[in-house]
PDB file of C-alpha atoms in Angstrom:
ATOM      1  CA  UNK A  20       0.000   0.000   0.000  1.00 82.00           C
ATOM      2  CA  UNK A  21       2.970   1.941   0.439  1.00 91.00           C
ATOM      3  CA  UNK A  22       3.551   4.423  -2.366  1.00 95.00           C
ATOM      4  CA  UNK A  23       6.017   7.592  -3.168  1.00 95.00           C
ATOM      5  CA  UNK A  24       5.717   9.014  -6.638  1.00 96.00           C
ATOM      6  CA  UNK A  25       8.495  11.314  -7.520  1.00 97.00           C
ATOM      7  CA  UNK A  26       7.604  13.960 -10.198  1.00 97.00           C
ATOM      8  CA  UNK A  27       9.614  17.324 -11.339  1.00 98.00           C
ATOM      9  CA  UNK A  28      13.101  16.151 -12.944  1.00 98.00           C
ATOM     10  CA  UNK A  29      14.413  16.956 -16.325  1.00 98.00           C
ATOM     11  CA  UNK A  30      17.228  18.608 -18.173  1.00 98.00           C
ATOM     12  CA  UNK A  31      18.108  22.054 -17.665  1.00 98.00           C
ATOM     13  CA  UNK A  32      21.768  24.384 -17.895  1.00 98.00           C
ATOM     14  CA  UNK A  33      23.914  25.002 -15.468  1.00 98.00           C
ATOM     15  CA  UNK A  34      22.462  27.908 -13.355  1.00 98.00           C
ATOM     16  CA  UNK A  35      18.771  26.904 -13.833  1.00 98.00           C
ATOM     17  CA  UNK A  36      16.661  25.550 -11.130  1.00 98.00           C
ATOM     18  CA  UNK A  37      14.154  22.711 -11.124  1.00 98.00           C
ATOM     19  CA  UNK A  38      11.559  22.274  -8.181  1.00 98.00           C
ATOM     20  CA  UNK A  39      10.988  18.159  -7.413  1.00 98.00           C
ATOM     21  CA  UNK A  40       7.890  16.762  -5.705  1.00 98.00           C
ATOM     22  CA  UNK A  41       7.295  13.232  -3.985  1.00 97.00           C
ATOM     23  CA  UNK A  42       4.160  12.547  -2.972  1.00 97.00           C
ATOM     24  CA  UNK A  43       3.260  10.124  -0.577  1.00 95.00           C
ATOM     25  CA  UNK A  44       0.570   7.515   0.137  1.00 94.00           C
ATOM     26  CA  UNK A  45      -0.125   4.484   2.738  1.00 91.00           C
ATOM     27  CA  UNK A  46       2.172   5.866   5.157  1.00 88.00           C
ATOM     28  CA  UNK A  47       1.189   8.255   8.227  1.00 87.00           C
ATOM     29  CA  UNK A  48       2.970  11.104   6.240  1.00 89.00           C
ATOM     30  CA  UNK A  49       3.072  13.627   8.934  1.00 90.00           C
ATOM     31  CA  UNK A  50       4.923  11.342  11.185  1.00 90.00           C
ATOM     32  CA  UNK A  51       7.552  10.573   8.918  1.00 93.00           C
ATOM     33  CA  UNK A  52      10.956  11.862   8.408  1.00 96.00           C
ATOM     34  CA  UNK A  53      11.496  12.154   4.473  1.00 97.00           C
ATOM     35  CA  UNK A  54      14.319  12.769   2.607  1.00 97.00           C
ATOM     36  CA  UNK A  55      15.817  13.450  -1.198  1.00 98.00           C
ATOM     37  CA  UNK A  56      18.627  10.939  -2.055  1.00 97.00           C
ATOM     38  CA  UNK A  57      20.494  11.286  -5.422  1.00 97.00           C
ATOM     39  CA  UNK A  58      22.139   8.212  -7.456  1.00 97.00           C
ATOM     40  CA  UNK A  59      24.657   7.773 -10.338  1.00 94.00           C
ATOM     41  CA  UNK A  60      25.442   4.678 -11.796  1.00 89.00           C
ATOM     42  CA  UNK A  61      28.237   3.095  -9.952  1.00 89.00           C
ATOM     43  CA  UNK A  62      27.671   5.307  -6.993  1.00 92.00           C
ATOM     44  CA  UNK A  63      26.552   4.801  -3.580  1.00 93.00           C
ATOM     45  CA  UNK A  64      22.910   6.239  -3.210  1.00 94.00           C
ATOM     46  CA  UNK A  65      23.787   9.851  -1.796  1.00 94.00           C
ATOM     47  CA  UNK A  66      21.608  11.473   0.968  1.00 96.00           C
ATOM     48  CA  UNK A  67      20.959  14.878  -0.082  1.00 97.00           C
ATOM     49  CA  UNK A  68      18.117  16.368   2.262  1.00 97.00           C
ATOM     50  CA  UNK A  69      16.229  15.258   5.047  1.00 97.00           C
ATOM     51  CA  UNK A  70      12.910  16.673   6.454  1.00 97.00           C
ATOM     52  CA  UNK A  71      11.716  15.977   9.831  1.00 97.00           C
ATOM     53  CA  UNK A  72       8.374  15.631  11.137  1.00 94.00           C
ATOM     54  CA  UNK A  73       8.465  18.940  12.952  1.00 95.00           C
ATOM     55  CA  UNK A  74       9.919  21.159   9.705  1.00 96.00           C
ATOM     56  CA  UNK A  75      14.014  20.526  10.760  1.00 97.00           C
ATOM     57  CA  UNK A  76      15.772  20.428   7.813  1.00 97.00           C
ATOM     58  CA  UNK A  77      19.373  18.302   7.494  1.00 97.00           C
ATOM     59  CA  UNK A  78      21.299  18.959   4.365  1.00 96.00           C
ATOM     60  CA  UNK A  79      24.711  17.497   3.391  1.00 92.00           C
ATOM     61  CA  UNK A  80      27.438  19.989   3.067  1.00 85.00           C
ATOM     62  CA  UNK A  81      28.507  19.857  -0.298  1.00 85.00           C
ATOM     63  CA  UNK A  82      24.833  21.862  -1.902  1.00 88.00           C
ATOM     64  CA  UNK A  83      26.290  25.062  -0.530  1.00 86.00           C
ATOM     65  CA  UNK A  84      22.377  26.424   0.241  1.00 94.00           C
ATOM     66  CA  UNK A  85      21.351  26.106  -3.586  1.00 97.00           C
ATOM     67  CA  UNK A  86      18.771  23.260  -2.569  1.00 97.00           C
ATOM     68  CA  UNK A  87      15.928  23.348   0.351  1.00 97.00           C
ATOM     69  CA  UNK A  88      13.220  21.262   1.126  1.00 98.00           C
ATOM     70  CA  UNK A  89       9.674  21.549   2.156  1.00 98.00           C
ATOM     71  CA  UNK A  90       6.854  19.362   3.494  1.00 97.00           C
ATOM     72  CA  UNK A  91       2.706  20.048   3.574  1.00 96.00           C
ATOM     73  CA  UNK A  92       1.440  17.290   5.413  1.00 95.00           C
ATOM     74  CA  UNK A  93      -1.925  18.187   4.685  1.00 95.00           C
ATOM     75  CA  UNK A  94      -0.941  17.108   0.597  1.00 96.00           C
ATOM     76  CA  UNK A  95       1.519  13.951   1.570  1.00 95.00           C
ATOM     77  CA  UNK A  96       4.152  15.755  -0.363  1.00 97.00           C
ATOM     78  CA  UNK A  97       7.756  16.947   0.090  1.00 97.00           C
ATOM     79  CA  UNK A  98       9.364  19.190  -2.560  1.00 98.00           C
ATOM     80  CA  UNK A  99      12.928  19.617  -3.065  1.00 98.00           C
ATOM     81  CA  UNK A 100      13.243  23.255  -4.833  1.00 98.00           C
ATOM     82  CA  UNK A 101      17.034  22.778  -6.651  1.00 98.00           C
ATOM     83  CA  UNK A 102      18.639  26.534  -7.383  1.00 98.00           C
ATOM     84  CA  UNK A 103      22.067  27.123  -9.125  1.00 97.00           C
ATOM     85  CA  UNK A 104      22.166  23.661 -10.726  1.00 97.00           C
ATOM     86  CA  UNK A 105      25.597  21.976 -11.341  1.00 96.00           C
ATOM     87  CA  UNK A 106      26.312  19.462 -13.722  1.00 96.00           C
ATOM     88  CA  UNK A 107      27.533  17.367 -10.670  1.00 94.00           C
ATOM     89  CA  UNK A 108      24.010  17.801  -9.780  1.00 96.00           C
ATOM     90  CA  UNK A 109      23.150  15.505 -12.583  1.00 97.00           C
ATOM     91  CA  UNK A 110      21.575  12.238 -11.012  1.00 97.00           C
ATOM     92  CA  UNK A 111      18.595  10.032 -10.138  1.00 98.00           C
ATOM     93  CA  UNK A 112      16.959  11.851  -7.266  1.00 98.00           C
ATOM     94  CA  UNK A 113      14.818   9.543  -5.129  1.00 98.00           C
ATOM     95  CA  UNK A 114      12.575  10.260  -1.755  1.00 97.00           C
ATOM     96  CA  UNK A 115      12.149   8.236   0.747  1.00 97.00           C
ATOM     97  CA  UNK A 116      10.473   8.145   4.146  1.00 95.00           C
ATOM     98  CA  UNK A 117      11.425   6.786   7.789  1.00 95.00           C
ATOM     99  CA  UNK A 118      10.948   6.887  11.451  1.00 94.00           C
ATOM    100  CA  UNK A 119      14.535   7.671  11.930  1.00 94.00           C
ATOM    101  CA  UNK A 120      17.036  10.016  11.142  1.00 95.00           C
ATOM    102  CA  UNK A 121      18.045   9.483   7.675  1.00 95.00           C
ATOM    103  CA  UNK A 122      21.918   9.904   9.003  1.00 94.00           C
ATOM    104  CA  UNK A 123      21.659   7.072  10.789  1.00 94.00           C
ATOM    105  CA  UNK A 124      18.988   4.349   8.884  1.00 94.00           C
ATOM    106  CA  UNK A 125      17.931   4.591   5.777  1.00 92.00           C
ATOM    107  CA  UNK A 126      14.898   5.205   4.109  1.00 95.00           C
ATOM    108  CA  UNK A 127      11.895   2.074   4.921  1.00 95.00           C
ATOM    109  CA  UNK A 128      10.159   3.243   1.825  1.00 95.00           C
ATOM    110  CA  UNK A 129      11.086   4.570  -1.794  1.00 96.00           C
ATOM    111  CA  UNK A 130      10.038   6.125  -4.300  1.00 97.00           C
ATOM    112  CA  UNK A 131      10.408   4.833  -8.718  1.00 97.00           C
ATOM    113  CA  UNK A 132      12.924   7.821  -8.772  1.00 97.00           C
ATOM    114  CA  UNK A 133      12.933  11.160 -11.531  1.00 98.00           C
ATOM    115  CA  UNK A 134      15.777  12.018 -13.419  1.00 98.00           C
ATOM    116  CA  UNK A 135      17.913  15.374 -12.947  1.00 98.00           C
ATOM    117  CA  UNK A 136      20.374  15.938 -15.971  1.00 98.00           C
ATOM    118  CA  UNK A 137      22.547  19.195 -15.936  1.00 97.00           C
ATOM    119  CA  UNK A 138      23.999  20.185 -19.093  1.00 96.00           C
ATOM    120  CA  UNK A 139      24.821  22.899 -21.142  1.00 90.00           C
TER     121      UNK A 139
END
Protein backbone atom coordinates (compact mmCIF):
# COMPACT_ATOMS: atom_id res chain seq x y z
CA UNK A 1 0.00 0.00 0.00
CA UNK A 2 2.97 1.94 0.44
CA UNK A 3 3.55 4.42 -2.37
CA UNK A 4 6.02 7.59 -3.17
CA UNK A 5 5.72 9.01 -6.64
CA UNK A 6 8.50 11.31 -7.52
CA UNK A 7 7.60 13.96 -10.20
CA UNK A 8 9.61 17.32 -11.34
CA UNK A 9 13.10 16.15 -12.94
CA UNK A 10 14.41 16.96 -16.32
CA UNK A 11 17.23 18.61 -18.17
CA UNK A 12 18.11 22.05 -17.66
CA UNK A 13 21.77 24.38 -17.89
CA UNK A 14 23.91 25.00 -15.47
CA UNK A 15 22.46 27.91 -13.35
CA UNK A 16 18.77 26.90 -13.83
CA UNK A 17 16.66 25.55 -11.13
CA UNK A 18 14.15 22.71 -11.12
CA UNK A 19 11.56 22.27 -8.18
CA UNK A 20 10.99 18.16 -7.41
CA UNK A 21 7.89 16.76 -5.71
CA UNK A 22 7.29 13.23 -3.99
CA UNK A 23 4.16 12.55 -2.97
CA UNK A 24 3.26 10.12 -0.58
CA UNK A 25 0.57 7.51 0.14
CA UNK A 26 -0.13 4.48 2.74
CA UNK A 27 2.17 5.87 5.16
CA UNK A 28 1.19 8.25 8.23
CA UNK A 29 2.97 11.10 6.24
CA UNK A 30 3.07 13.63 8.93
CA UNK A 31 4.92 11.34 11.18
CA UNK A 32 7.55 10.57 8.92
CA UNK A 33 10.96 11.86 8.41
CA UNK A 34 11.50 12.15 4.47
CA UNK A 35 14.32 12.77 2.61
CA UNK A 36 15.82 13.45 -1.20
CA UNK A 37 18.63 10.94 -2.06
CA UNK A 38 20.49 11.29 -5.42
CA UNK A 39 22.14 8.21 -7.46
CA UNK A 40 24.66 7.77 -10.34
CA UNK A 41 25.44 4.68 -11.80
CA UNK A 42 28.24 3.10 -9.95
CA UNK A 43 27.67 5.31 -6.99
CA UNK A 44 26.55 4.80 -3.58
CA UNK A 45 22.91 6.24 -3.21
CA UNK A 46 23.79 9.85 -1.80
CA UNK A 47 21.61 11.47 0.97
CA UNK A 48 20.96 14.88 -0.08
CA UNK A 49 18.12 16.37 2.26
CA UNK A 50 16.23 15.26 5.05
CA UNK A 51 12.91 16.67 6.45
CA UNK A 52 11.72 15.98 9.83
CA UNK A 53 8.37 15.63 11.14
CA UNK A 54 8.47 18.94 12.95
CA UNK A 55 9.92 21.16 9.70
CA UNK A 56 14.01 20.53 10.76
CA UNK A 57 15.77 20.43 7.81
CA UNK A 58 19.37 18.30 7.49
CA UNK A 59 21.30 18.96 4.36
CA UNK A 60 24.71 17.50 3.39
CA UNK A 61 27.44 19.99 3.07
CA UNK A 62 28.51 19.86 -0.30
CA UNK A 63 24.83 21.86 -1.90
CA UNK A 64 26.29 25.06 -0.53
CA UNK A 65 22.38 26.42 0.24
CA UNK A 66 21.35 26.11 -3.59
CA UNK A 67 18.77 23.26 -2.57
CA UNK A 68 15.93 23.35 0.35
CA UNK A 69 13.22 21.26 1.13
CA UNK A 70 9.67 21.55 2.16
CA UNK A 71 6.85 19.36 3.49
CA UNK A 72 2.71 20.05 3.57
CA UNK A 73 1.44 17.29 5.41
CA UNK A 74 -1.93 18.19 4.69
CA UNK A 75 -0.94 17.11 0.60
CA UNK A 76 1.52 13.95 1.57
CA UNK A 77 4.15 15.76 -0.36
CA UNK A 78 7.76 16.95 0.09
CA UNK A 79 9.36 19.19 -2.56
CA UNK A 80 12.93 19.62 -3.06
CA UNK A 81 13.24 23.26 -4.83
CA UNK A 82 17.03 22.78 -6.65
CA UNK A 83 18.64 26.53 -7.38
CA UNK A 84 22.07 27.12 -9.13
CA UNK A 85 22.17 23.66 -10.73
CA UNK A 86 25.60 21.98 -11.34
CA UNK A 87 26.31 19.46 -13.72
CA UNK A 88 27.53 17.37 -10.67
CA UNK A 89 24.01 17.80 -9.78
CA UNK A 90 23.15 15.51 -12.58
CA UNK A 91 21.58 12.24 -11.01
CA UNK A 92 18.60 10.03 -10.14
CA UNK A 93 16.96 11.85 -7.27
CA UNK A 94 14.82 9.54 -5.13
CA UNK A 95 12.57 10.26 -1.76
CA UNK A 96 12.15 8.24 0.75
CA UNK A 97 10.47 8.15 4.15
CA UNK A 98 11.43 6.79 7.79
CA UNK A 99 10.95 6.89 11.45
CA UNK A 100 14.53 7.67 11.93
CA UNK A 101 17.04 10.02 11.14
CA UNK A 102 18.04 9.48 7.67
CA UNK A 103 21.92 9.90 9.00
CA UNK A 104 21.66 7.07 10.79
CA UNK A 105 18.99 4.35 8.88
CA UNK A 106 17.93 4.59 5.78
CA UNK A 107 14.90 5.20 4.11
CA UNK A 108 11.89 2.07 4.92
CA UNK A 109 10.16 3.24 1.83
CA UNK A 110 11.09 4.57 -1.79
CA UNK A 111 10.04 6.13 -4.30
CA UNK A 112 10.41 4.83 -8.72
CA UNK A 113 12.92 7.82 -8.77
CA UNK A 114 12.93 11.16 -11.53
CA UNK A 115 15.78 12.02 -13.42
CA UNK A 116 17.91 15.37 -12.95
CA UNK A 117 20.37 15.94 -15.97
CA UNK A 118 22.55 19.19 -15.94
CA UNK A 119 24.00 20.18 -19.09
CA UNK A 120 24.82 22.90 -21.14
Amino acid sequence: QVQLVESGGGTVQPGESLNLSCTASGIIFRVHVVGWYRQTPGKQRELVAQIYNTGITDYVDSLEGRFTISRDDAKNTVWLQMNSLKAEDTAVYYCGGGLYTLRVREASYWGQGTQVTVSA
